[in-house]
Amino acid sequence: MIQQDLFASAASQRTAGMPDIVRIIAEHSARPRYTFMVLDLIARVARANGQAGPLVRAGEALVPIREWLAATIAPSGARHHQRRATADKVRAALAVRGELPGNPAEADRLVEAEVSERARETGMTAISRAVSELVKAGLITRHYQGFFVDHENRGAQRHAVYTVTDAVRAALHPGLAISENRRQPYVRGAHGQPRATAARASG
């Protein structure tokens, strides 16, 4: 079952190439570089119909696309000093609550697990924000797929599916084959190349 995004753009913006995409993202995003990375990754894992998700294969596992995007982008946004500062705060909080193990190795593992979980949650929030900006910009559409689509909570056992427009896919990855909805008849010529029926008739 499918539910459309409640925050879908009223009208998709027309794009003709990479400069248009960069301009549109800059107009709609507070973090244009990050948002562009999100769009590019979505386009890379999109199927032939432009849809990406709800799950992406990561090694042996299938994970929701939002989690995959957050995990993929996380290394590029990581800052050693920020992570160290977060680790210090986590360690201090655990010590105050009396939950910090006495064994240094166990303490380090517990702190690292908490830091990783915080980074994951922060990354997921950032992905959602970037996707919402892309939807409002008209560069992608979003719907939710899964169970209980009439539930007031959009996250109730459902996962997001992102659809990249053909114009955006062609601009980001010119080598990708883009389907077209045409009624013009054609026949297949030499070497598998299509040629117009009129051209064949005149030959």
mmCIF file with all atom_site columns, N, CA, C and O in Angstrom, residues 84-136:
data_model
loop_
_atom_site.group_PDB
_atom_site.id
_atom_site.type_symbol
_atom_site.label_atom_id
_atom_site.label_alt_id
_atom_site.label_comp_id
_atom_site.label_asym_id
_atom_site.label_entity_id
_atom_site.label_seq_id
_atom_site.pdbx_PDB_ins_code
_atom_site.Cartn_x
_atom_site.Cartn_y
_atom_site.Cartn_z
_atom_site.occupancy
_atom_site.B_iso_or_equiv
_atom_site.pdbx_formal_charge
_atom_site.auth_seq_id
_atom_site.auth_comp_id
_atom_site.auth_asym_id
_atom_site.auth_atom_id
_atom_site.pdbx_PDB_model_num
ATOM 1   N N  . ARG A 1 84  ? 34.804 13.579 19.289 1.00 0.00 ? 84  ARG A N  1
ATOM 2   C CA . ARG A 1 84  ? 35.504 13.486 20.571 1.00 0.00 ? 84  ARG A CA 1
ATOM 3   C C  . ARG A 1 84  ? 34.739 14.251 21.647 1.00 0.00 ? 84  ARG A C  1
ATOM 4   O O  . ARG A 1 84  ? 34.614 13.773 22.792 1.00 0.00 ? 84  ARG A O  1
ATOM 5   N N  . ALA A 1 85  ? 34.211 15.418 21.306 1.00 0.00 ? 85  ALA A N  1
ATOM 6   C CA . ALA A 1 85  ? 33.448 16.210 22.265 1.00 0.00 ? 85  ALA A CA 1
ATOM 7   C C  . ALA A 1 85  ? 32.178 15.473 22.682 1.00 0.00 ? 85  ALA A C  1
ATOM 8   O O  . ALA A 1 85  ? 31.814 15.471 23.870 1.00 0.00 ? 85  ALA A O  1
ATOM 9   N N  . THR A 1 86  ? 31.520 14.839 21.707 1.00 0.00 ? 86  THR A N  1
ATOM 10  C CA . THR A 1 86  ? 30.318 14.060 22.030 1.00 0.00 ? 86  THR A CA 1
ATOM 11  C C  . THR A 1 86  ? 30.659 12.887 22.929 1.00 0.00 ? 86  THR A C  1
ATOM 12  O O  . THR A 1 86  ? 29.933 12.586 23.884 1.00 0.00 ? 86  THR A O  1
ATOM 13  N N  . ALA A 1 87  ? 31.775 12.223 22.639 1.00 0.00 ? 87  ALA A N  1
ATOM 14  C CA . ALA A 1 87  ? 32.200 11.084 23.464 1.00 0.00 ? 87  ALA A CA 1
ATOM 15  C C  . ALA A 1 87  ? 32.466 11.526 24.900 1.00 0.00 ? 87  ALA A C  1
ATOM 16  O O  . ALA A 1 87  ? 32.110 10.822 25.862 1.00 0.00 ? 87  ALA A O  1
ATOM 17  N N  . ASP A 1 88  ? 33.087 12.685 25.059 1.00 0.00 ? 88  ASP A N  1
ATOM 18  C CA . ASP A 1 88  ? 33.360 13.188 26.413 1.00 0.00 ? 88  ASP A CA 1
ATOM 19  C C  . ASP A 1 88  ? 32.062 13.461 27.168 1.00 0.00 ? 88  ASP A C  1
ATOM 20  O O  . ASP A 1 88  ? 31.950 13.156 28.365 1.00 0.00 ? 88  ASP A O  1
ATOM 21  N N  . LYS A 1 89  ? 31.056 14.020 26.467 1.00 0.00 ? 89  LYS A N  1
ATOM 22  C CA . LYS A 1 89  ? 29.772 14.307 27.107 1.00 0.00 ? 89  LYS A CA 1
ATOM 23  C C  . LYS A 1 89  ? 29.052 13.014 27.501 1.00 0.00 ? 89  LYS A C  1
ATOM 24  O O  . LYS A 1 89  ? 28.475 12.922 28.585 1.00 0.00 ? 89  LYS A O  1
ATOM 25  N N  . VAL A 1 90  ? 29.107 12.036 26.608 1.00 0.00 ? 90  VAL A N  1
ATOM 26  C CA . VAL A 1 90  ? 28.466 10.755 26.896 1.00 0.00 ? 90  VAL A CA 1
ATOM 27  C C  . VAL A 1 90  ? 29.126 10.082 28.085 1.00 0.00 ? 90  VAL A C  1
ATOM 28  O O  . VAL A 1 90  ? 28.458 9.564  28.994 1.00 0.00 ? 90  VAL A O  1
ATOM 29  N N  . ARG A 1 91  ? 30.445 10.110 28.103 1.00 0.00 ? 91  ARG A N  1
ATOM 30  C CA . ARG A 1 91  ? 31.180 9.472  29.200 1.00 0.00 ? 91  ARG A CA 1
ATOM 31  C C  . ARG A 1 91  ? 30.843 10.147 30.536 1.00 0.00 ? 91  ARG A C  1
ATOM 32  O O  . ARG A 1 91  ? 30.626 9.470  31.548 1.00 0.00 ? 91  ARG A O  1
ATOM 33  N N  . ALA A 1 92  ? 30.773 11.471 30.531 1.00 0.00 ? 92  ALA A N  1
ATOM 34  C CA . ALA A 1 92  ? 30.465 12.204 31.756 1.00 0.00 ? 92  ALA A CA 1
ATOM 35  C C  . ALA A 1 92  ? 29.046 11.896 32.233 1.00 0.00 ? 92  ALA A C  1
ATOM 36  O O  . ALA A 1 92  ? 28.814 11.721 33.437 1.00 0.00 ? 92  ALA A O  1
ATOM 37  N N  . ALA A 1 93  ? 28.096 11.831 31.275 1.00 0.00 ? 93  ALA A N  1
ATOM 38  C CA . ALA A 1 93  ? 26.707 11.545 31.639 1.00 0.00 ? 93  ALA A CA 1
ATOM 39  C C  . ALA A 1 93  ? 26.571 10.141 32.213 1.00 0.00 ? 93  ALA A C  1
ATOM 40  O O  . ALA A 1 93  ? 25.845 9.929  33.196 1.00 0.00 ? 93  ALA A O  1
ATOM 41  N N  . LEU A 1 94  ? 27.260 9.173  31.633 1.00 0.00 ? 94  LEU A N  1
ATOM 42  C CA . LEU A 1 94  ? 27.209 7.803  32.144 1.00 0.00 ? 94  LEU A CA 1
ATOM 43  C C  . LEU A 1 94  ? 27.814 7.728  33.541 1.00 0.00 ? 94  LEU A C  1
ATOM 44  O O  . LEU A 1 94  ? 27.309 7.007  34.416 1.00 0.00 ? 94  LEU A O  1
ATOM 45  N N  . ALA A 1 95  ? 28.891 8.480  33.745 1.00 0.00 ? 95  ALA A N  1
ATOM 46  C CA . ALA A 1 95  ? 29.537 8.471  35.056 1.00 0.00 ? 95  ALA A CA 1
ATOM 47  C C  . ALA A 1 95  ? 28.622 9.067  36.120 1.00 0.00 ? 95  ALA A C  1
ATOM 48  O O  . ALA A 1 95  ? 28.534 8.549  37.241 1.00 0.00 ? 95  ALA A O  1
ATOM 49  N N  . VAL A 1 96  ? 27.934 10.145 35.790 1.00 0.00 ? 96  VAL A N  1
ATOM 50  C CA . VAL A 1 96  ? 27.020 10.785 36.743 1.00 0.00 ? 96  VAL A CA 1
ATOM 51  C C  . VAL A 1 96  ? 25.899 9.829  37.122 1.00 0.00 ? 96  VAL A C  1
ATOM 52  O O  . VAL A 1 96  ? 25.477 9.771  38.291 1.00 0.00 ? 96  VAL A O  1
ATOM 53  N N  . ARG A 1 97  ? 25.403 9.065  36.138 1.00 0.00 ? 97  ARG A N  1
ATOM 54  C CA . ARG A 1 97  ? 24.312 8.120  36.415 1.00 0.00 ? 97  ARG A CA 1
ATOM 55  C C  . ARG A 1 97  ? 24.804 6.817  37.028 1.00 0.00 ? 97  ARG A C  1
ATOM 56  O O  . ARG A 1 97  ? 24.005 5.932  37.334 1.00 0.00 ? 97  ARG A O  1
ATOM 57  N N  . GLY A 1 98  ? 26.109 6.673  37.156 1.00 0.00 ? 98  GLY A N  1
ATOM 58  C CA . GLY A 1 98  ? 26.667 5.458  37.717 1.00 0.00 ? 98  GLY A CA 1
ATOM 59  C C  . GLY A 1 98  ? 26.600 4.280  36.767 1.00 0.00 ? 98  GLY A C  1
ATOM 60  O O  . GLY A 1 98  ? 26.600 3.120  37.216 1.00 0.00 ? 98  GLY A O  1
ATOM 61  N N  . GLU A 1 99  ? 26.538 4.554  35.460 1.00 0.00 ? 99  GLU A N  1
ATOM 62  C CA . GLU A 1 99  ? 26.396 3.493  34.464 1.00 0.00 ? 99  GLU A CA 1
ATOM 63  C C  . GLU A 1 99  ? 27.682 3.239  33.687 1.00 0.00 ? 99  GLU A C  1
ATOM 64  O O  . GLU A 1 99  ? 27.696 2.435  32.749 1.00 0.00 ? 99  GLU A O  1
ATOM 65  N N  . LEU A 1 100 ? 28.760 3.919  34.041 1.00 0.00 ? 100 LEU A N  1
ATOM 66  C CA . LEU A 1 100 ? 30.019 3.746  33.314 1.00 0.00 ? 100 LEU A CA 1
ATOM 67  C C  . LEU A 1 100 ? 30.776 2.562  33.902 1.00 0.00 ? 100 LEU A C  1
ATOM 68  O O  . LEU A 1 100 ? 31.100 2.541  35.093 1.00 0.00 ? 100 LEU A O  1
ATOM 69  N N  . PRO A 1 101 ? 31.041 1.528  33.078 1.00 0.00 ? 101 PRO A N  1
ATOM 70  C CA . PRO A 1 101 ? 31.744 0.343  33.594 1.00 0.00 ? 101 PRO A CA 1
ATOM 71  C C  . PRO A 1 101 ? 33.128 0.699  34.134 1.00 0.00 ? 101 PRO A C  1
ATOM 72  O O  . PRO A 1 101 ? 33.779 1.631  33.659 1.00 0.00 ? 101 PRO A O  1
ATOM 73  N N  . GLY A 1 102 ? 33.543 -0.060 35.135 1.00 0.00 ? 102 GLY A N  1
ATOM 74  C CA . GLY A 1 102 ? 34.863 0.160  35.697 1.00 0.00 ? 102 GLY A CA 1
ATOM 75  C C  . GLY A 1 102 ? 35.968 -0.306 34.776 1.00 0.00 ? 102 GLY A C  1
ATOM 76  O O  . GLY A 1 102 ? 37.079 0.236  34.797 1.00 0.00 ? 102 GLY A O  1
ATOM 77  N N  . ASN A 1 103 ? 35.684 -1.326 33.954 1.00 0.00 ? 103 ASN A N  1
ATOM 78  C CA . ASN A 1 103 ? 36.669 -1.813 32.994 1.00 0.00 ? 103 ASN A CA 1
ATOM 79  C C  . ASN A 1 103 ? 36.818 -0.802 31.862 1.00 0.00 ? 103 ASN A C  1
ATOM 80  O O  . ASN A 1 103 ? 35.847 -0.479 31.178 1.00 0.00 ? 103 ASN A O  1
ATOM 81  N N  . PRO A 1 104 ? 38.026 -0.269 31.628 1.00 0.00 ? 104 PRO A N  1
ATOM 82  C CA . PRO A 1 104 ? 38.222 0.762  30.607 1.00 0.00 ? 104 PRO A CA 1
ATOM 83  C C  . PRO A 1 104 ? 37.776 0.321  29.205 1.00 0.00 ? 104 PRO A C  1
ATOM 84  O O  . PRO A 1 104 ? 37.186 1.106  28.468 1.00 0.00 ? 104 PRO A O  1
ATOM 85  N N  . ALA A 1 105 ? 38.052 -0.928 28.836 1.00 0.00 ? 105 ALA A N  1
ATOM 86  C CA . ALA A 1 105 ? 37.684 -1.405 27.507 1.00 0.00 ? 105 ALA A CA 1
ATOM 87  C C  . ALA A 1 105 ? 36.160 -1.450 27.357 1.00 0.00 ? 105 ALA A C  1
ATOM 88  O O  . ALA A 1 105 ? 35.610 -1.038 26.329 1.00 0.00 ? 105 ALA A O  1
ATOM 89  N N  . GLU A 1 106 ? 35.471 -1.946 28.388 1.00 0.00 ? 106 GLU A N  1
ATOM 90  C CA . GLU A 1 106 ? 34.006 -1.989 28.347 1.00 0.00 ? 106 GLU A CA 1
ATOM 91  C C  . GLU A 1 106 ? 33.422 -0.579 28.320 1.00 0.00 ? 106 GLU A C  1
ATOM 92  O O  . GLU A 1 106 ? 32.433 -0.314 27.636 1.00 0.00 ? 106 GLU A O  1
ATOM 93  N N  . ALA A 1 107 ? 34.034 0.331  29.071 1.00 0.00 ? 107 ALA A N  1
ATOM 94  C CA . ALA A 1 107 ? 33.578 1.717  29.087 1.00 0.00 ? 107 ALA A CA 1
ATOM 95  C C  . ALA A 1 107 ? 33.717 2.345  27.707 1.00 0.00 ? 107 ALA A C  1
ATOM 96  O O  . ALA A 1 107 ? 32.807 3.035  27.228 1.00 0.00 ? 107 ALA A O  1
ATOM 97  N N  . ASP A 1 108 ? 34.843 2.090  27.059 1.00 0.00 ? 108 ASP A N  1
ATOM 98  C CA . ASP A 1 108 ? 35.067 2.640  25.716 1.00 0.00 ? 108 ASP A CA 1
ATOM 99  C C  . ASP A 1 108 ? 34.038 2.103  24.728 1.00 0.00 ? 108 ASP A C  1
ATOM 100 O O  . ASP A 1 108 ? 33.525 2.841  23.878 1.00 0.00 ? 108 ASP A O  1
ATOM 101 N N  . ARG A 1 109 ? 33.734 0.808  24.822 1.00 0.00 ? 109 ARG A N  1
ATOM 102 C CA . ARG A 1 109 ? 32.754 0.209  23.911 1.00 0.00 ? 109 ARG A CA 1
ATOM 103 C C  . ARG A 1 109 ? 31.364 0.803  24.131 1.00 0.00 ? 109 ARG A C  1
ATOM 104 O O  . ARG A 1 109 ? 30.640 1.085  23.174 1.00 0.00 ? 109 ARG A O  1
ATOM 105 N N  . LEU A 1 110 ? 30.997 0.993  25.391 1.00 0.00 ? 110 LEU A N  1
ATOM 106 C CA . LEU A 1 110 ? 29.685 1.563  25.696 1.00 0.00 ? 110 LEU A CA 1
ATOM 107 C C  . LEU A 1 110 ? 29.583 2.996  25.204 1.00 0.00 ? 110 LEU A C  1
ATOM 108 O O  . LEU A 1 110 ? 28.574 3.395  24.619 1.00 0.00 ? 110 LEU A O  1
ATOM 109 N N  . VAL A 1 111 ? 30.624 3.761  25.422 1.00 0.00 ? 111 VAL A N  1
ATOM 110 C CA . VAL A 1 111 ? 30.638 5.158  24.966 1.00 0.00 ? 111 VAL A CA 1
ATOM 111 C C  . VAL A 1 111 ? 30.566 5.226  23.450 1.00 0.00 ? 111 VAL A C  1
ATOM 112 O O  . VAL A 1 111 ? 29.806 6.018  22.883 1.00 0.00 ? 111 VAL A O  1
ATOM 113 N N  . GLU A 1 112 ? 31.352 4.397  22.771 1.00 0.00 ? 112 GLU A N  1
ATOM 114 C CA . GLU A 1 112 ? 31.369 4.406  21.309 1.00 0.00 ? 112 GLU A CA 1
ATOM 115 C C  . GLU A 1 112 ? 30.012 4.017  20.751 1.00 0.00 ? 112 GLU A C  1
ATOM 116 O O  . GLU A 1 112 ? 29.549 4.588  19.751 1.00 0.00 ? 112 GLU A O  1
ATOM 117 N N  . ALA A 1 113 ? 29.346 3.049  21.374 1.00 0.00 ? 113 ALA A N  1
ATOM 118 C CA . ALA A 1 113 ? 28.018 2.634  20.917 1.00 0.00 ? 113 ALA A CA 1
ATOM 119 C C  . ALA A 1 113 ? 27.016 3.773  21.051 1.00 0.00 ? 113 ALA A C  1
ATOM 120 O O  . ALA A 1 113 ? 26.188 4.007  20.159 1.00 0.00 ? 113 ALA A O  1
ATOM 121 N N  . GLU A 1 114 ? 27.076 4.502  22.161 1.00 0.00 ? 114 GLU A N  1
ATOM 122 C CA . GLU A 1 114 ? 26.160 5.627  22.378 1.00 0.00 ? 114 GLU A CA 1
ATOM 123 C C  . GLU A 1 114 ? 26.449 6.756  21.398 1.00 0.00 ? 114 GLU A C  1
ATOM 124 O O  . GLU A 1 114 ? 25.527 7.367  20.859 1.00 0.00 ? 114 GLU A O  1
ATOM 125 N N  . VAL A 1 115 ? 27.720 7.022  21.154 1.00 0.00 ? 115 VAL A N  1
ATOM 126 C CA . VAL A 1 115 ? 28.093 8.074  20.195 1.00 0.00 ? 115 VAL A CA 1
ATOM 127 C C  . VAL A 1 115 ? 27.617 7.709  18.791 1.00 0.00 ? 115 VAL A C  1
ATOM 128 O O  . VAL A 1 115 ? 27.091 8.552  18.059 1.00 0.00 ? 115 VAL A O  1
ATOM 129 N N  . SER A 1 116 ? 27.791 6.450  18.407 1.00 0.00 ? 116 SER A N  1
ATOM 130 C CA . SER A 1 116 ? 27.354 5.998  17.082 1.00 0.00 ? 116 SER A CA 1
ATOM 131 C C  . SER A 1 116 ? 25.844 6.122  16.927 1.00 0.00 ? 116 SER A C  1
ATOM 132 O O  . SER A 1 116 ? 25.341 6.502  15.870 1.00 0.00 ? 116 SER A O  1
ATOM 133 N N  . GLU A 1 117 ? 25.105 5.786  17.986 1.00 0.00 ? 117 GLU A N  1
ATOM 134 C CA . GLU A 1 117 ? 23.647 5.889  17.942 1.00 0.00 ? 117 GLU A CA 1
ATOM 135 C C  . GLU A 1 117 ? 23.207 7.343  17.814 1.00 0.00 ? 117 GLU A C  1
ATOM 136 O O  . GLU A 1 117 ? 22.286 7.659  17.051 1.00 0.00 ? 117 GLU A O  1
ATOM 137 N N  . ARG A 1 118 ? 23.865 8.233  18.520 1.00 0.00 ? 118 ARG A N  1
ATOM 138 C CA . ARG A 1 118 ? 23.535 9.658  18.400 1.00 0.00 ? 118 ARG A CA 1
ATOM 139 C C  . ARG A 1 118 ? 23.838 10.173 17.005 1.00 0.00 ? 118 ARG A C  1
ATOM 140 O O  . ARG A 1 118 ? 23.063 10.954 16.441 1.00 0.00 ? 118 ARG A O  1
ATOM 141 N N  . ALA A 1 119 ? 24.977 9.736  16.451 1.00 0.00 ? 119 ALA A N  1
ATOM 142 C CA . ALA A 1 119 ? 25.341 10.159 15.100 1.00 0.00 ? 119 ALA A CA 1
ATOM 143 C C  . ALA A 1 119 ? 24.334 9.633  14.084 1.00 0.00 ? 119 ALA A C  1
ATOM 144 O O  . ALA A 1 119 ? 23.975 10.332 13.126 1.00 0.00 ? 119 ALA A O  1
ATOM 145 N N  . ARG A 1 120 ? 23.856 8.406  14.295 1.00 0.00 ? 120 ARG A N  1
ATOM 146 C CA . ARG A 1 120 ? 22.855 7.822  13.400 1.00 0.00 ? 120 ARG A CA 1
ATOM 147 C C  . ARG A 1 120 ? 21.570 8.634  13.426 1.00 0.00 ? 120 ARG A C  1
ATOM 148 O O  . ARG A 1 120 ? 20.993 8.947  12.382 1.00 0.00 ? 120 ARG A O  1
ATOM 149 N N  . GLU A 1 121 ? 21.102 8.970  14.636 1.00 0.00 ? 121 GLU A N  1
ATOM 150 C CA . GLU A 1 121 ? 19.867 9.735  14.759 1.00 0.00 ? 121 GLU A CA 1
ATOM 151 C C  . GLU A 1 121 ? 20.004 11.122 14.135 1.00 0.00 ? 121 GLU A C  1
ATOM 152 O O  . GLU A 1 121 ? 19.097 11.611 13.453 1.00 0.00 ? 121 GLU A O  1
ATOM 153 N N  . THR A 1 122 ? 21.157 11.749 14.350 1.00 0.00 ? 122 THR A N  1
ATOM 154 C CA . THR A 1 122 ? 21.402 13.065 13.758 1.00 0.00 ? 122 THR A CA 1
ATOM 155 C C  . THR A 1 122 ? 21.430 12.975 12.235 1.00 0.00 ? 122 THR A C  1
ATOM 156 O O  . THR A 1 122 ? 20.868 13.825 11.529 1.00 0.00 ? 122 THR A O  1
ATOM 157 N N  . GLY A 1 123 ? 22.078 11.916 11.722 1.00 0.00 ? 123 GLY A N  1
ATOM 158 C CA . GLY A 1 123 ? 22.149 11.732 10.277 1.00 0.00 ? 123 GLY A CA 1
ATOM 159 C C  . GLY A 1 123 ? 20.788 11.489 9.656  1.00 0.00 ? 123 GLY A C  1
ATOM 160 O O  . GLY A 1 123 ? 20.473 12.010 8.589  1.00 0.00 ? 123 GLY A O  1
ATOM 161 N N  . MET A 1 124 ? 19.954 10.708 10.330 1.00 0.00 ? 124 MET A N  1
ATOM 162 C CA . MET A 1 124 ? 18.608 10.423 9.821  1.00 0.00 ? 124 MET A CA 1
ATOM 163 C C  . MET A 1 124 ? 17.779 11.705 9.752  1.00 0.00 ? 124 MET A C  1
ATOM 164 O O  . MET A 1 124 ? 17.042 11.947 8.798  1.00 0.00 ? 124 MET A O  1
ATOM 165 N N  . THR A 1 125 ? 17.918 12.545 10.784 1.00 0.00 ? 125 THR A N  1
ATOM 166 C CA . THR A 1 125 ? 17.195 13.818 10.795 1.00 0.00 ? 125 THR A CA 1
ATOM 167 C C  . THR A 1 125 ? 17.668 14.710 9.653  1.00 0.00 ? 125 THR A C  1
ATOM 168 O O  . THR A 1 125 ? 16.859 15.359 8.978  1.00 0.00 ? 125 THR A O  1
ATOM 169 N N  . ALA A 1 126 ? 18.978 14.749 9.433  1.00 0.00 ? 126 ALA A N  1
ATOM 170 C CA . ALA A 1 126 ? 19.533 15.574 8.357  1.00 0.00 ? 126 ALA A CA 1
ATOM 171 C C  . ALA A 1 126 ? 19.069 15.085 6.988  1.00 0.00 ? 126 ALA A C  1
ATOM 172 O O  . ALA A 1 126 ? 18.775 15.894 6.095  1.00 0.00 ? 126 ALA A O  1
ATOM 173 N N  . ILE A 1 127 ? 18.983 13.766 6.810  1.00 0.00 ? 127 ILE A N  1
ATOM 174 C CA . ILE A 1 127 ? 18.509 13.213 5.542  1.00 0.00 ? 127 ILE A CA 1
ATOM 175 C C  . ILE A 1 127 ? 17.056 13.619 5.299  1.00 0.00 ? 127 ILE A C  1
ATOM 176 O O  . ILE A 1 127 ? 16.684 14.043 4.201  1.00 0.00 ? 127 ILE A O  1
ATOM 177 N N  . SER A 1 128 ? 16.226 13.494 6.323  1.00 0.00 ? 128 SER A N  1
ATOM 178 C CA . SER A 1 128 ? 14.815 13.864 6.181  1.00 0.00 ? 128 SER A CA 1
ATOM 179 C C  . SER A 1 128 ? 14.674 15.326 5.791  1.00 0.00 ? 128 SER A C  1
ATOM 180 O O  . SER A 1 128 ? 13.849 15.683 4.942  1.00 0.00 ? 128 SER A O  1
ATOM 181 N N  . ARG A 1 129 ? 15.478 16.187 6.403  1.00 0.00 ? 129 ARG A N  1
ATOM 182 C CA . ARG A 1 129 ? 15.421 17.611 6.089  1.00 0.00 ? 129 ARG A CA 1
ATOM 183 C C  . ARG A 1 129 ? 15.844 17.858 4.639  1.00 0.00 ? 129 ARG A C  1
ATOM 184 O O  . ARG A 1 129 ? 15.205 18.626 3.912  1.00 0.00 ? 129 ARG A O  1
ATOM 185 N N  . ALA A 1 130 ? 16.928 17.198 4.211  1.00 0.00 ? 130 ALA A N  1
ATOM 186 C CA . ALA A 1 130 ? 17.411 17.394 2.845  1.00 0.00 ? 130 ALA A CA 1
ATOM 187 C C  . ALA A 1 130 ? 16.395 16.894 1.824  1.00 0.00 ? 130 ALA A C  1
ATOM 188 O O  . ALA A 1 130 ? 16.153 17.536 0.801  1.00 0.00 ? 130 ALA A O  1
ATOM 189 N N  . VAL A 1 131 ? 15.787 15.736 2.090  1.00 0.00 ? 131 VAL A N  1
ATOM 190 C CA . VAL A 1 131 ? 14.792 15.186 1.176  1.00 0.00 ? 131 VAL A CA 1
ATOM 191 C C  . VAL A 1 131 ? 13.584 16.110 1.088  1.00 0.00 ? 131 VAL A C  1
ATOM 192 O O  . VAL A 1 131 ? 13.037 16.350 -0.008 1.00 0.00 ? 131 VAL A O  1
ATOM 193 N N  . SER A 1 132 ? 13.149 16.653 2.215  1.00 0.00 ? 132 SER A N  1
ATOM 194 C CA . SER A 1 132 ? 12.020 17.578 2.202  1.00 0.00 ? 132 SER A CA 1
ATOM 195 C C  . SER A 1 132 ? 12.333 18.802 1.348  1.00 0.00 ? 132 SER A C  1
ATOM 196 O O  . SER A 1 132 ? 11.469 19.305 0.617  1.00 0.00 ? 132 SER A O  1
ATOM 197 N N  . GLU A 1 133 ? 13.566 19.271 1.416  1.00 0.00 ? 133 GLU A N  1
ATOM 198 C CA . GLU A 1 133 ? 13.976 20.414 0.588  1.00 0.00 ? 133 GLU A CA 1
ATOM 199 C C  . GLU A 1 133 ? 13.956 20.036 -0.893 1.00 0.00 ? 133 GLU A C  1
ATOM 200 O O  . GLU A 1 133 ? 13.532 20.834 -1.742 1.00 0.00 ? 133 GLU A O  1
ATOM 201 N N  . LEU A 1 134 ? 14.400 18.822 -1.204 1.00 0.00 ? 134 LEU A N  1
ATOM 202 C CA . LEU A 1 134 ? 14.392 18.373 -2.604 1.00 0.00 ? 134 LEU A CA 1
ATOM 203 C C  . LEU A 1 134 ? 12.972 18.202 -3.125 1.00 0.00 ? 134 LEU A C  1
ATOM 204 O O  . LEU A 1 134 ? 12.697 18.491 -4.294 1.00 0.00 ? 134 LEU A O  1
ATOM 205 N N  . VAL A 1 135 ? 12.068 17.739 -2.261 1.00 0.00 ? 135 VAL A N  1
ATOM 206 C CA . VAL A 1 135 ? 10.663 17.587 -2.658 1.00 0.00 ? 135 VAL A CA 1
ATOM 207 C C  . VAL A 1 135 ? 10.051 18.955 -2.949 1.00 0.00 ? 135 VAL A C  1
ATOM 208 O O  . VAL A 1 135 ? 9.393  19.165 -3.967 1.00 0.00 ? 135 VAL A O  1
ATOM 209 N N  . LYS A 1 136 ? 10.274 19.897 -2.049 1.00 0.00 ? 136 LYS A N  1
ATOM 210 C CA . LYS A 1 136 ? 9.724  21.237 -2.239 1.00 0.00 ? 136 LYS A CA 1
ATOM 211 C C  . LYS A 1 136 ? 10.319 21.923 -3.468 1.00 0.00 ? 136 LYS A C  1
ATOM 212 O O  . LYS A 1 136 ? 9.665  22.749 -4.103 1.00 0.00 ? 136 LYS A O  1
#
